[in-house]
Short mmCIF file of C-alpha atoms in Angstrom, two decimals:
data_model
loop_
_atom_site.label_atom_id
_atom_site.label_comp_id
_atom_site.label_asym_id
_atom_site.label_seq_id
_atom_site.Cartn_x
_atom_site.Cartn_y
_atom_site.Cartn_z
CA MET B 299 0.00 0.00 0.00
CA PRO B 300 1.37 3.47 -0.82
CA ALA B 301 2.45 5.60 2.12
CA ARG B 302 -0.24 7.75 3.65
CA THR B 303 0.30 11.49 3.41
CA THR B 304 -1.05 13.54 6.26
CA PRO B 305 -2.78 16.72 4.99
CA THR B 306 -1.24 19.20 7.42
CA ALA B 307 0.42 22.27 5.93
CA ALA B 308 -0.30 23.31 2.38
CA PRO B 309 2.03 21.43 -0.01
CA ASP B 310 3.50 24.63 -1.41
CA SER B 311 3.94 26.43 1.93
CA GLN B 312 7.32 27.32 3.34
CA VAL B 313 8.11 26.81 7.03
CA PRO B 314 8.33 30.25 8.67
CA GLU B 315 11.66 31.07 10.28
CA GLU B 316 9.97 31.57 13.67
CA ALA B 317 8.09 28.26 13.57
CA VAL B 318 8.81 25.85 16.42
CA THR B 319 10.33 22.72 14.86
CA PRO B 320 9.72 20.42 17.87
CA LEU B 321 6.06 21.47 17.80
CA ILE B 322 5.78 20.62 14.09
CA ARG B 323 7.30 17.21 14.80
CA GLY B 324 5.04 16.59 17.80
CA VAL B 325 1.94 17.43 15.76
CA ALA B 326 3.12 14.99 13.08
CA VAL B 327 3.40 12.21 15.67
CA LEU B 328 -0.09 12.93 17.03
CA GLU B 329 -1.56 12.93 13.52
CA GLU B 330 0.11 9.64 12.63
CA LEU B 331 -1.14 8.06 15.86
CA THR B 332 -4.63 9.33 15.05
CA ALA B 333 -4.59 7.98 11.49
CA ALA B 334 -3.36 4.61 12.77
CA GLY B 335 -6.31 4.25 15.14
CA GLY B 336 -4.55 5.45 18.29
CA THR B 337 -1.74 2.90 18.65
CA MET B 338 1.70 2.73 17.03
CA SER B 339 5.12 1.45 17.95
CA PRO B 340 8.01 3.92 18.03
CA SER B 341 9.57 2.17 15.05
CA ALA B 342 6.34 2.58 13.06
CA LEU B 343 6.22 6.25 14.04
CA GLU B 344 9.82 6.60 12.92
CA ARG B 345 8.94 5.21 9.47
CA ALA B 346 5.70 7.20 9.15
CA THR B 347 7.14 10.59 10.16
CA GLY B 348 10.67 10.26 8.80
CA LEU B 349 12.02 11.41 12.17
CA ALA B 350 15.02 9.91 13.92
CA ARG B 351 14.19 7.23 16.48
CA SER B 352 15.71 9.30 19.28
CA THR B 353 13.46 12.23 18.33
CA VAL B 354 10.38 9.99 18.28
CA ASP B 355 11.29 8.62 21.72
CA ARG B 356 11.62 12.13 23.18
CA ILE B 357 8.31 13.22 21.65
CA VAL B 358 6.53 10.15 23.00
CA ALA B 359 8.09 10.70 26.43
CA THR B 360 6.86 14.31 26.41
CA LEU B 361 3.35 13.32 25.32
CA ALA B 362 3.30 10.63 27.98
CA ARG B 363 4.28 13.19 30.62
CA MET B 364 1.36 15.35 29.42
CA GLU B 365 -0.86 12.23 29.67
CA TYR B 366 -1.74 12.48 25.99
CA VAL B 367 -0.29 9.01 25.37
CA ARG B 368 0.56 6.05 27.55
CA LEU B 369 3.16 3.40 26.96
CA ASP B 370 1.72 -0.11 26.61
CA GLY B 371 4.63 -2.45 26.17
CA ARG B 372 6.44 -1.13 23.12
CA ASP B 373 3.46 0.83 21.79
CA ALA B 374 2.43 4.44 22.25
CA VAL B 375 -1.33 4.62 22.83
CA LEU B 376 -3.47 7.75 22.76
CA THR B 377 -5.31 8.48 26.00
CA PRO B 378 -8.61 10.32 26.55
CA HIS B 379 -6.70 13.30 27.94
CA VAL B 380 -5.57 14.21 24.41
CA MET B 381 -9.23 14.87 23.58
CA GLU B 382 -8.96 18.16 25.49
CA LEU B 383 -7.38 19.60 22.33
CA GLY B 384 -10.40 18.72 20.20
CA ASN B 385 -12.73 19.69 23.03
CA ALA B 386 -11.21 23.18 22.97
CA TYR B 387 -12.14 23.53 19.30
CA LEU B 388 -15.66 22.12 19.72
CA ALA B 389 -16.33 24.29 22.77
CA ALA B 390 -15.13 27.41 20.96
CA LEU B 391 -17.24 26.50 17.93
CA ARG B 392 -20.40 26.13 20.06
CA LEU B 393 -22.31 24.37 17.26
CA PRO B 394 -22.39 20.91 18.90
CA ALA B 395 -23.78 22.42 22.11
CA LEU B 396 -26.35 24.57 20.30
CA LEU B 397 -27.47 22.15 17.59
CA GLY B 398 -26.59 18.65 18.79
CA SER B 399 -29.89 17.98 20.55
CA ARG B 400 -31.82 18.92 17.40
CA ALA B 401 -29.71 16.55 15.33
CA ASP B 402 -30.38 13.82 17.89
CA ALA B 403 -34.13 14.49 17.75
CA LEU B 404 -34.10 14.30 13.94
CA ALA B 405 -32.26 10.97 14.08
CA ASP B 406 -34.91 9.64 16.48
CA GLU B 407 -37.73 10.88 14.24
CA LEU B 408 -36.30 9.50 11.00
CA ASP B 409 -34.67 6.42 12.54
CA GLU B 410 -31.59 7.22 10.48
CA SER B 411 -28.13 8.49 11.35
CA VAL B 412 -27.74 12.27 11.40
CA SER B 413 -24.49 14.20 11.48
CA LEU B 414 -23.27 17.78 11.52
CA ALA B 415 -20.21 18.62 9.46
CA VAL B 416 -17.96 21.64 8.93
CA ALA B 417 -15.56 22.46 6.12
CA ASP B 418 -11.86 21.72 6.51
CA ARG B 419 -10.30 23.19 3.36
CA ASP B 420 -11.16 20.68 0.60
CA GLY B 421 -12.54 18.13 3.06
CA ILE B 422 -15.31 17.91 5.62
CA ARG B 423 -15.10 17.00 9.30
CA PHE B 424 -17.87 15.70 11.51
CA ILE B 425 -18.53 17.69 14.68
CA HIS B 426 -21.60 15.75 15.86
CA GLN B 427 -22.93 12.26 15.25
CA ALA B 428 -26.31 10.73 16.12
CA THR B 429 -25.81 7.18 14.91
CA ARG B 430 -28.48 4.48 14.86
CA ARG B 431 -27.37 1.09 16.09
CA ARG B 432 -27.86 -1.54 13.41
CA ALA B 433 -26.03 -4.64 12.21
CA MET B 434 -24.91 -2.52 9.25
CA SER B 435 -23.96 0.69 11.03
CA LEU B 436 -21.75 3.67 10.27
CA SER B 437 -18.16 3.76 11.49
CA PHE B 438 -17.63 7.51 11.05
CA ARG B 439 -16.60 9.35 14.22
CA ILE B 440 -16.48 12.94 15.37
CA GLY B 441 -13.33 14.46 13.92
CA ASP B 442 -13.07 12.11 10.93
CA LEU B 443 -11.97 13.88 7.73
CA LEU B 444 -13.63 12.98 4.42
CA PRO B 445 -12.84 14.27 0.90
CA ALA B 446 -15.45 16.83 -0.11
CA GLU B 447 -16.13 15.27 -3.52
CA ARG B 448 -17.27 11.95 -2.02
CA THR B 449 -19.84 13.35 0.38
CA ALA B 450 -23.21 15.08 0.37
CA PRO B 451 -22.00 18.11 2.42
CA GLY B 452 -18.99 18.65 0.14
CA PRO B 453 -20.77 20.36 -2.79
CA LEU B 454 -22.56 22.69 -0.38
CA PHE B 455 -19.28 23.84 1.14
CA ALA B 456 -17.73 24.10 -2.33
CA THR B 457 -20.35 26.72 -3.27
CA GLU B 458 -18.28 29.12 -1.10
CA TRP B 459 -14.86 28.11 -2.41
CA THR B 460 -12.54 30.70 -3.91
CA ASP B 461 -10.42 30.13 -7.01
CA ALA B 462 -7.52 29.32 -4.69
CA ASP B 463 -9.63 26.67 -2.95
CA TRP B 464 -10.49 25.02 -6.26
CA THR B 465 -6.84 25.06 -7.26
CA HIS B 466 -5.86 23.45 -3.96
CA TRP B 467 -8.53 20.80 -4.44
CA ARG B 468 -7.43 19.95 -7.98
CA THR B 469 -3.81 19.71 -6.81
CA ARG B 470 -4.80 17.31 -4.07
CA ARG B 471 -6.86 15.22 -6.51
CA THR B 472 -3.85 14.99 -8.81
CA THR B 473 -1.35 14.03 -6.12
CA ASP B 474 -3.71 11.71 -4.20
CA PRO B 475 -6.29 10.31 -6.65
CA GLN B 476 -7.24 7.40 -4.36
CA ASP B 477 -7.66 9.51 -1.19
CA ARG B 478 -4.88 7.80 0.76
CA ALA B 479 -4.69 10.91 2.96
CA PHE B 480 -8.22 10.18 4.21
CA PRO B 481 -8.00 7.03 6.36
CA ALA B 482 -11.69 7.28 7.37
CA VAL B 483 -12.84 6.25 3.87
CA PRO B 484 -11.98 3.35 1.54
CA PRO B 485 -9.67 4.16 -1.38
CA ALA B 486 -11.44 6.04 -4.15
CA PRO B 487 -12.48 4.03 -7.21
CA HIS B 488 -11.12 5.10 -10.57
CA THR B 489 -13.72 7.20 -12.44
CA ARG B 490 -13.63 8.93 -15.78
CA ASP B 491 -14.38 12.49 -14.73
CA PRO B 492 -14.29 12.89 -10.93
CA ASP B 493 -13.39 16.57 -11.21
CA GLU B 494 -16.16 17.58 -13.57
CA GLY B 495 -18.66 15.44 -11.71
CA PHE B 496 -17.96 17.33 -8.50
CA VAL B 497 -18.16 20.67 -10.30
CA ARG B 498 -21.61 19.76 -11.62
CA ARG B 499 -22.76 18.61 -8.19
CA THR B 500 -21.57 21.91 -6.72
CA GLU B 501 -23.49 23.86 -9.35
CA ARG B 502 -26.66 21.90 -8.54
CA ALA B 503 -26.14 22.42 -4.82
CA ALA B 504 -25.84 26.17 -5.37
CA ALA B 505 -29.04 26.22 -7.40
CA GLU B 506 -31.14 23.83 -5.31
CA GLY B 507 -29.85 24.42 -1.76
CA TRP B 508 -29.30 20.74 -0.94
CA SER B 509 -27.04 17.89 -2.05
CA LEU B 510 -27.06 14.11 -2.45
CA ASP B 511 -24.40 11.43 -2.00
CA ASP B 512 -25.36 8.40 -4.06
CA GLN B 513 -22.90 5.70 -2.94
CA LEU B 514 -19.81 7.88 -3.38
CA ILE B 515 -18.14 6.68 -0.16
CA GLU B 516 -18.87 3.03 -0.78
CA PRO B 517 -21.65 0.91 -2.34
CA GLY B 518 -24.89 0.97 -0.37
CA LEU B 519 -24.31 4.26 1.45
CA VAL B 520 -26.55 7.20 0.52
CA ALA B 521 -26.99 10.61 2.13
CA VAL B 522 -28.80 13.93 1.76
CA SER B 523 -27.53 17.24 3.14
CA ALA B 524 -28.86 20.74 3.74
CA PRO B 525 -26.94 23.87 4.79
CA VAL B 526 -27.23 25.52 8.20
CA ARG B 527 -26.41 29.20 7.76
CA ASP B 528 -24.98 31.62 10.29
CA PRO B 529 -27.73 34.24 10.86
CA ARG B 530 -25.08 36.94 11.34
CA THR B 531 -23.28 36.45 8.03
CA GLY B 532 -25.50 34.27 5.86
CA ARG B 533 -22.54 31.96 5.25
CA LEU B 534 -22.46 28.25 6.01
CA ALA B 535 -22.06 27.51 9.70
CA CYS B 536 -22.30 23.74 9.17
CA VAL B 537 -24.19 21.17 7.13
CA ALA B 538 -26.78 18.74 8.46
CA ASN B 539 -26.52 15.31 6.89
CA VAL B 540 -28.90 12.30 6.92
CA VAL B 541 -27.28 8.96 6.06
CA SER B 542 -29.03 5.73 5.13
CA HIS B 543 -28.50 2.43 3.34
CA THR B 544 -29.92 1.47 -0.04
CA SER B 545 -31.80 -1.38 1.64
CA ARG B 546 -33.94 1.33 3.31
CA HIS B 547 -33.77 4.31 0.95
CA THR B 548 -32.48 5.11 -2.51
CA ALA B 549 -30.86 8.49 -3.02
CA ALA B 550 -33.96 9.70 -4.87
CA ASP B 551 -36.13 8.44 -2.02
CA LEU B 552 -34.03 10.40 0.48
CA ARG B 553 -34.66 13.53 -1.56
CA ASP B 554 -38.42 12.91 -1.84
CA THR B 555 -39.22 11.62 1.66
CA LEU B 556 -36.56 12.84 4.11
CA LEU B 557 -35.32 16.11 2.64
CA PRO B 558 -38.48 18.07 3.60
CA ARG B 559 -38.12 17.05 7.25
CA LEU B 560 -34.39 17.76 7.12
CA ARG B 561 -35.09 21.27 5.87
CA THR B 562 -37.56 21.84 8.69
CA ALA B 563 -34.94 20.74 11.21
CA VAL B 564 -32.37 23.01 9.57
CA ALA B 565 -34.72 25.99 9.91
CA GLU B 566 -35.05 25.16 13.62
CA MET B 567 -31.28 24.97 13.93
CA GLU B 568 -30.86 28.37 12.29
CA GLU B 569 -33.43 29.83 14.67
CA ALA B 570 -31.51 28.34 17.59
CA LEU B 571 -28.36 30.08 16.36
CA ARG B 572 -30.28 33.33 15.96
CA GLN B 573 -31.59 33.22 19.54
CA ALA B 574 -28.41 31.95 21.21
CA PRO B 575 -27.02 34.45 23.71
CA PRO B 576 -23.32 35.28 23.62
CA ALA B 577 -21.20 32.64 25.29
CA GLU B 578 -19.99 33.36 28.78
CA PRO B 579 -16.26 32.67 28.85
CA GLY B 580 -15.26 30.13 31.44
CA PRO B 581 -11.95 30.23 33.28
CA PRO B 582 -8.93 29.49 31.07
CA PRO B 583 -6.62 26.64 32.05
CA ALA B 584 -4.30 27.65 34.85
CA GLY B 585 -0.69 26.93 35.68
CA LEU B 586 0.20 25.30 32.35
CA ALA B 587 3.55 27.01 31.95
CA LEU B 588 4.54 26.17 35.53
CA ARG B 589 3.67 22.48 35.04
CA THR B 590 5.68 22.19 31.84
CA GLY B 591 8.62 23.85 33.55
CA ALA B 592 8.44 21.38 36.42
CA SER B 593 8.33 18.47 33.98
CA LYS B 594 11.45 19.77 32.26
CA GLN B 595 13.31 19.95 35.55
CA GLU B 596 12.29 16.38 36.43
CA LEU B 597 12.81 14.63 33.08
CA GLY B 598 15.66 16.70 31.64
CA ARG B 599 16.40 16.39 27.93
CA ASP B 600 13.79 13.65 27.47
CA PHE B 601 11.10 16.30 27.96
CA ILE B 602 10.64 18.69 25.02
CA GLU B 603 9.41 21.82 26.74
CA SER B 604 8.74 23.73 23.51
CA LEU B 605 6.40 20.94 22.37
CA ALA B 606 4.52 20.86 25.67
CA ARG B 607 4.20 24.63 25.82
CA GLY B 608 3.06 24.77 22.22
CA LEU B 609 0.29 22.23 22.81
CA THR B 610 -0.99 24.18 25.83
CA VAL B 611 -1.69 27.11 23.49
CA LEU B 612 -4.55 25.14 21.90
CA THR B 613 -6.25 24.71 25.29
CA ALA B 614 -6.40 28.47 25.77
CA PHE B 615 -9.43 28.47 23.46
CA GLY B 616 -12.89 27.29 24.50
CA GLU B 617 -16.46 28.38 25.07
CA GLY B 618 -16.58 32.15 25.10
CA ARG B 619 -12.95 32.17 23.98
CA GLU B 620 -13.53 31.46 20.29
CA SER B 621 -11.26 34.26 19.11
CA LEU B 622 -8.21 35.37 21.11
CA THR B 623 -5.49 37.95 20.67
CA LEU B 624 -1.86 37.05 21.16
CA THR B 625 -1.89 38.82 24.52
CA GLU B 626 -4.97 36.84 25.62
CA VAL B 627 -3.35 33.53 24.62
CA ALA B 628 -0.21 34.39 26.57
CA LYS B 629 -2.23 35.40 29.62
CA ALA B 630 -4.42 32.29 29.51
CA THR B 631 -1.47 29.90 29.32
CA GLY B 632 1.03 31.78 31.45
CA LEU B 633 3.53 31.69 28.60
CA ALA B 634 5.78 34.53 27.57
CA ARG B 635 4.27 36.56 24.75
CA ALA B 636 7.14 35.63 22.42
CA THR B 637 6.64 31.91 23.16
CA ALA B 638 2.90 32.11 22.48
CA ARG B 639 3.56 34.06 19.28
CA ARG B 640 5.93 31.43 17.89
CA ALA B 641 3.44 28.67 18.69
CA LEU B 642 0.65 30.54 16.90
CA ILE B 643 2.90 31.12 13.87
CA THR B 644 3.60 27.39 13.82
CA TYR B 645 -0.09 26.49 14.06
CA ASP B 646 -0.96 28.94 11.32
CA HIS B 647 1.58 27.19 9.10
CA LEU B 648 0.05 23.82 9.99
CA ASN B 649 -3.50 25.08 9.34
CA LEU B 650 -4.47 24.46 12.97
CA VAL B 651 -5.27 28.12 13.67
CA THR B 652 -6.25 30.97 11.41
CA GLN B 653 -5.81 34.69 11.91
CA THR B 654 -8.82 36.97 11.51
CA PRO B 655 -8.81 40.49 10.02
CA HIS B 656 -9.18 41.77 13.60
CA ARG B 657 -5.72 40.40 14.58
CA THR B 658 -7.19 37.57 16.61
CA PHE B 659 -6.70 33.83 16.24
CA THR B 660 -9.25 31.01 16.04
CA LEU B 661 -8.87 27.25 15.98
CA THR B 662 -9.62 25.35 12.78
CA PRO B 663 -11.38 21.96 12.48
CA ARG B 664 -7.98 20.37 11.84
CA VAL B 665 -7.37 20.43 15.60
CA LEU B 666 -9.65 17.38 15.67
CA SER B 667 -6.91 15.48 13.81
CA LEU B 668 -4.82 15.52 17.00
CA GLY B 669 -6.08 12.34 18.62
CA PHE B 670 -9.84 12.89 18.70
CA PRO B 671 -11.44 10.37 16.27
CA PRO B 672 -9.96 7.10 17.60
CA LEU B 673 -11.21 7.90 21.09
CA ALA B 674 -14.64 9.31 20.19
CA GLY B 675 -17.32 6.98 21.53
CA THR B 676 -14.88 4.70 23.36
CA PRO B 677 -16.86 2.61 25.89
CA LEU B 678 -16.26 3.21 29.59
CA PRO B 679 -14.71 -0.27 30.15
CA HIS B 680 -12.00 0.51 27.58
CA LEU B 681 -11.33 3.89 29.19
CA ALA B 682 -11.05 2.21 32.58
CA GLU B 683 -8.91 -0.81 31.65
CA PRO B 684 -5.44 0.77 32.00
CA HIS B 685 -6.46 2.27 35.34
CA LEU B 686 -7.72 -1.12 36.54
CA ARG B 687 -4.42 -2.75 35.58
CA ALA B 688 -2.45 -0.08 37.42
CA LEU B 689 -4.66 -0.46 40.50
CA THR B 690 -4.31 -4.25 40.50
CA ASP B 691 -0.55 -3.95 40.23
CA ARG B 692 -0.59 -1.57 43.17
CA ILE B 693 -2.83 -3.48 45.59
CA GLN B 694 -2.25 -7.01 44.27
CA GLU B 695 -5.96 -7.76 44.24
CA THR B 696 -8.30 -8.38 41.31
CA THR B 697 -10.30 -5.28 40.42
CA TYR B 698 -13.55 -4.86 38.51
CA LEU B 699 -15.79 -2.29 36.89
CA ALA B 700 -19.51 -2.93 37.19
CA ALA B 701 -22.67 -1.19 36.01
CA LEU B 702 -26.41 -1.72 36.17
CA THR B 703 -28.01 -3.38 33.16
CA GLU B 704 -30.57 -1.43 31.12
CA THR B 705 -33.44 -2.96 33.08
CA GLY B 706 -31.80 -1.97 36.37
CA ASP B 707 -32.41 -5.31 38.05
CA GLU B 708 -28.96 -6.79 37.51
CA ILE B 709 -25.33 -5.77 37.95
CA GLN B 710 -22.95 -6.62 35.12
CA CYS B 711 -19.18 -6.91 35.27
CA THR B 712 -17.86 -4.84 32.36
CA ALA B 713 -14.08 -4.85 32.89
CA ARG B 714 -11.51 -6.46 35.17
CA ALA B 715 -7.81 -6.76 35.89
CA THR B 716 -6.75 -10.04 37.45
CA ALA B 717 -4.20 -10.41 40.26
CA ARG B 718 -1.98 -13.48 40.52
CA HIS B 719 -3.30 -15.47 43.45
CA VAL B 720 -3.93 -19.18 43.69
CA MET B 721 -7.12 -18.40 45.59
CA ARG B 722 -9.06 -15.48 44.14
CA VAL B 723 -12.56 -14.27 43.40
CA ASP B 724 -13.27 -15.07 39.75
CA ILE B 725 -16.04 -12.92 38.28
CA ARG B 726 -15.66 -12.84 34.51
CA ILE B 727 -16.50 -9.94 32.20
CA GLY B 728 -20.16 -10.17 31.27
CA THR B 729 -21.16 -11.93 34.51
CA ARG B 730 -24.52 -10.71 35.82
CA LEU B 731 -25.64 -10.78 39.42
CA PRO B 732 -28.92 -9.63 40.97
CA ALA B 733 -28.91 -5.96 41.88
CA ALA B 734 -29.35 -5.78 45.62
CA THR B 735 -28.49 -3.23 48.27
CA ASP B 736 -27.00 -5.89 50.53
CA THR B 737 -23.87 -6.06 48.35
CA ALA B 738 -21.05 -3.53 48.15
CA VAL B 739 -21.59 -2.85 44.45
CA GLY B 740 -25.36 -2.72 44.89
CA ARG B 741 -25.13 -0.19 47.71
CA VAL B 742 -22.87 2.03 45.61
CA LEU B 743 -24.99 1.80 42.45
CA LEU B 744 -28.47 1.78 43.99
CA SER B 745 -28.09 3.82 47.17
CA HIS B 746 -25.21 6.10 46.05
CA HIS B 747 -22.85 5.52 48.96
CA ASP B 748 -19.39 7.08 48.67
CA HIS B 749 -18.05 3.59 49.38
CA ALA B 750 -19.33 0.26 50.63
CA LEU B 751 -17.69 -2.76 52.26
CA ALA B 752 -19.42 -6.14 52.11
CA ASP B 753 -17.99 -8.53 54.69
CA GLU B 754 -18.59 -12.13 53.56
CA GLU B 755 -21.93 -11.19 51.96
CA LEU B 756 -21.08 -12.31 48.43
CA GLU B 757 -19.59 -15.56 49.70
CA HIS B 758 -18.07 -16.88 52.92
CA GLY B 759 -14.46 -15.77 53.19
CA VAL B 760 -14.82 -12.93 50.69
CA ARG B 761 -14.64 -9.21 51.45
CA THR B 762 -15.70 -6.76 48.71
CA LEU B 763 -15.06 -3.02 48.61
CA ALA B 764 -16.66 -0.67 46.08
CA VAL B 765 -16.58 3.05 45.23
CA PRO B 766 -18.73 4.95 42.70
CA ILE B 767 -17.82 6.31 39.27
CA HIS B 768 -19.64 9.57 38.46
CA ASP B 769 -20.48 11.12 35.09
CA ARG B 770 -20.08 14.80 34.22
CA ALA B 771 -23.41 15.59 35.91
CA GLY B 772 -22.37 13.88 39.14
CA HIS B 773 -24.61 10.82 38.69
CA THR B 774 -23.31 7.40 39.71
CA ILE B 775 -23.05 5.31 36.54
CA ALA B 776 -20.64 2.53 37.53
CA ALA B 777 -18.76 1.06 40.45
CA LEU B 778 -15.09 0.29 40.89
CA THR B 779 -14.65 -2.71 43.14
CA THR B 780 -12.15 -5.20 44.46
CA SER B 781 -12.57 -8.47 46.33
CA THR B 782 -10.16 -10.18 48.68
CA HIS B 783 -10.09 -13.19 50.95
CA THR B 784 -10.58 -12.70 54.67
CA ALA B 785 -7.31 -14.50 55.28
CA ARG B 786 -5.39 -11.85 53.36
CA ARG B 787 -6.97 -8.64 54.64
CA THR B 788 -9.01 -7.60 57.63
CA ALA B 789 -11.98 -5.27 57.27
CA GLU B 790 -9.90 -2.49 58.81
CA ASP B 791 -7.10 -3.11 56.32
CA CYS B 792 -9.59 -2.90 53.45
CA VAL B 793 -10.72 0.55 54.60
CA ASP B 794 -7.27 1.84 55.56
CA THR B 795 -5.27 0.48 52.60
CA LEU B 796 -7.58 -0.45 49.72
CA LEU B 797 -10.11 2.37 49.98
CA PRO B 798 -7.65 5.23 49.30
CA ALA B 799 -6.25 3.35 46.30
CA LEU B 800 -9.74 2.71 44.90
CA THR B 801 -10.79 6.30 45.45
CA THR B 802 -7.71 7.65 43.67
CA THR B 803 -8.25 5.29 40.73
CA ALA B 804 -11.94 6.21 40.53
CA THR B 805 -10.88 9.86 40.24
CA HIS B 806 -8.53 8.99 37.36
CA ILE B 807 -11.30 7.07 35.58
CA GLU B 808 -13.73 9.96 36.08
CA THR B 809 -11.21 12.42 34.65
CA ALA B 810 -10.86 10.28 31.52
CA LEU B 811 -14.63 9.84 31.30
CA HIS B 812 -15.40 13.54 31.71
CA THR B 813 -12.91 14.52 29.01
CA ALA B 814 -14.07 11.81 26.59
CA SER B 815 -17.79 12.46 27.12
CA ARG B 816 -17.82 16.24 26.79
CA PHE B 817 -18.96 16.09 23.15
CA THR B 818 -19.31 12.37 22.46
CA PRO B 819 -21.49 9.79 24.25
CA VAL B 820 -19.54 7.14 26.14
CA PRO B 821 -21.31 3.72 26.25
CA LEU B 822 -21.28 2.15 29.70
CA THR B 823 -20.69 -1.38 28.37
#
């Protein structure tokens, strides 16, 4: 297979003299990890980026210190914490928060998948997904990049392209005719006139105000799109997209039966944008520069401070902080103005920020390419697994994650990390037990205790300790638990030794959950 080319900086752009080279290299590593599904070995990163192995190792060590990746054996693995970069863009954009519930309602009404997409140069990126669960379901995720010409939203965005945009698109089509730079889609089939076909579709979209995708991504997939316009400017804010399968709808049927309802929903979305009050800026992240400085002192040359400081610049943006001046970025991050300026110059070169005519900076959708898609929609058990393993290694007891089933009358084990003991409690993943308040897990899940100890209630000789896992709203949605034999630990030892370790781990799991679930639903099982 030909090498994948990551669409970062424009192919004809020159690296500015003031750009931060370690930051460029760090972004390349994050993008390669993202395209690979979130996991790569250092040697694979070396081949993909063309960087020296020692440079890759230092970048991975820095990202691990920032908790953006973790080391799993020889592999570097993206962690939910890296999603704070994409969250900064989505919060600043505000569209998922303002329009997401309406997209969800439309998906429920039509019983079809509905997405919201924004333009990313000559591609589109999803910023919200309401996916229907079926045997044949969509695999697109928030942050995935698709080529404009193979989608329904693409022609609508292309109606606003400049001559330079069309030139950039044709250059990309020439250099990458099979869309190898778009890992979210299968390679493009060879067609006679892909360029002219897209031009004609764009002309129709401009005339009709909607667009169809008739199996352009792959056979069987059809979609219809309508534009959501910014009431302040009249330009496209995003595009609402309904996706179906040819076993349920043809493309023509989508136009005739679903397009009218889609247009009604779009009108409601535009009214929501019109009535939305200005965003109240929340507090910017604090102490970032001090933390990176401390990491440099501790790790020495293995920690690339310029990379860490550069990445913190992206987190200065957020809700109510959509557009920031250089001075505001420096103040929000605690960085020197010159340091913030060089980072912004670098990001402008990489198409991760853009400068407005008012001398402010805004994030671009390409920020979502920094780790977001592989982690979007990751189930809670997968988020919790590395924390369970670390906890088991620490306390040398088997640990579990448990949640109530949908009916609420049973407790299901959803994840576990097994300790090495000849005699141990063996509850396998998927095991269901009756939900009852006379068990430690039951008391935590049903009665919302801050912890619960069951002394030989599950079985003679077994002590079980559980603590709750809370969602972003503070609701208990799962329980972290461990079981031990009475011969190994007394009840007092469980409370004095195990409880602090469980509580600390529960906090780590909640942090990962809260970051991952800010704009994407996290399944509990």
